[in-house]
Tab-separated table of C-alpha atoms in Angstrom:
chain	number	residue	atom	x	y	z
A	1184	MET	CA	10.944	25.878	-26.763
A	1185	ARG	CA	7.504	24.675	-27.698
A	1186	SER	CA	5.775	21.999	-25.668
A	1187	THR	CA	5.939	19.543	-28.586
A	1188	GLU	CA	9.723	19.838	-28.667
A	1189	THR	CA	10.051	18.850	-25.023
A	1190	GLY	CA	7.598	15.957	-25.375
A	1191	ARG	CA	5.057	17.519	-23.018
A	1192	THR	CA	1.595	18.021	-24.450
A	1193	GLY	CA	-0.228	19.099	-21.289
A	1194	ARG	CA	-2.201	15.841	-21.220
A	1195	VAL	CA	-2.513	13.946	-17.990
A	1196	GLU	CA	-1.524	10.302	-18.399
A	1197	PRO	CA	-4.072	7.599	-17.487
A	1198	SER	CA	-1.613	6.173	-14.945
A	1199	THR	CA	-1.640	9.538	-13.164
A	1200	TRP	CA	-5.451	9.431	-12.921
A	1201	VAL	CA	-5.320	5.879	-11.572
A	1202	GLY	CA	-2.702	6.943	-9.009
A	1203	LEU	CA	-4.837	9.883	-7.902
A	1204	ALA	CA	-7.932	7.677	-7.608
A	1205	LEU	CA	-6.009	5.149	-5.498
A	1206	ALA	CA	-4.683	7.939	-3.267
A	1207	VAL	CA	-8.236	9.252	-2.709
A	1208	LEU	CA	-9.438	5.729	-1.876
A	1209	ALA	CA	-6.539	5.260	0.547
A	1210	ILE	CA	-7.323	8.542	2.308
A	1211	ALA	CA	-11.019	7.620	2.560
A	1212	PHE	CA	-10.055	4.203	3.962
A	1213	VAL	CA	-7.848	5.745	6.660
A	1214	VAL	CA	-10.486	8.303	7.622
A	1215	GLN	CA	-13.182	5.627	7.961
A	1216	ASN	CA	-11.005	3.139	9.878
A	1217	ARG	CA	-9.472	5.204	12.670
A	1218	ARG	CA	-11.076	3.200	15.469
A	1219	GLU	CA	-8.601	1.359	17.678
A	1220	VAL	CA	-8.583	-2.432	17.627
A	1221	ARG	CA	-6.815	-4.900	19.904
A	1222	ILE	CA	-4.625	-7.553	18.333
A	1223	GLU	CA	-3.687	-10.571	20.437
A	1224	LEU	CA	-1.034	-13.108	19.476
A	1225	PHE	CA	0.050	-15.607	22.098
A	1226	TRP	CA	0.936	-13.505	25.169
A	1227	LEU	CA	1.213	-10.178	23.312
A	1228	SER	CA	-1.689	-7.740	23.124
A	1229	VAL	CA	-1.400	-4.528	21.105
A	1230	GLY	CA	-3.845	-1.713	20.427
A	1231	ALA	CA	-3.600	0.277	17.199
A	1232	PRO	CA	-5.846	1.952	14.614
A	1233	MET	CA	-7.394	-0.571	12.255
A	1234	TRP	CA	-5.875	1.062	9.154
A	1235	LEU	CA	-2.396	0.704	10.643
A	1236	VAL	CA	-2.932	-2.959	11.503
A	1237	LEU	CA	-4.168	-3.683	7.976
A	1238	LEU	CA	-1.218	-1.791	6.470
A	1239	LEU	CA	1.229	-3.828	8.540
A	1240	ILE	CA	-0.454	-7.091	7.527
A	1241	PHE	CA	-0.296	-6.000	3.877
A	1242	LEU	CA	3.429	-5.240	4.193
A	1243	VAL	CA	4.093	-8.619	5.818
A	1244	GLY	CA	2.203	-10.350	3.002
A	1245	TRP	CA	4.132	-8.357	0.397
A	1246	ALA	CA	7.455	-9.308	2.011
A	1247	VAL	CA	6.496	-13.000	2.131
A	1248	GLY	CA	5.472	-12.861	-1.519
A	1249	ALA	CA	8.756	-11.205	-2.491
A	1250	LEU	CA	10.764	-13.830	-0.605
A	1251	VAL	CA	8.843	-16.720	-2.178
A	1252	ARG	CA	9.228	-15.201	-5.652
A	1253	ARG	CA	12.975	-14.734	-5.099
A	1254	ARG	CA	13.296	-18.373	-4.009
A	1255	ARG	CA	11.434	-19.607	-7.102
A	1256	ALA	CA	13.642	-17.488	-9.373
A	1257	ARG	CA	16.770	-19.207	-8.016
A	1258	ARG	CA	15.559	-22.678	-9.011
């Protein structure tokens, strides 16, 4: 089978390049933010790498956004 018959032309899609660029940026971010930070909330104090803290905050924000969007869709 020729590549044109299977739909594959050997070209890399722009979305693949964007994904690779984002992956490189994410790796650079983690490498540059490995220092441990202390997070204090009420009586709880936790130490973790900064990149991990920021990832957790991002995930919490994403979950809140998904819940709010789901609630609006029900109205």
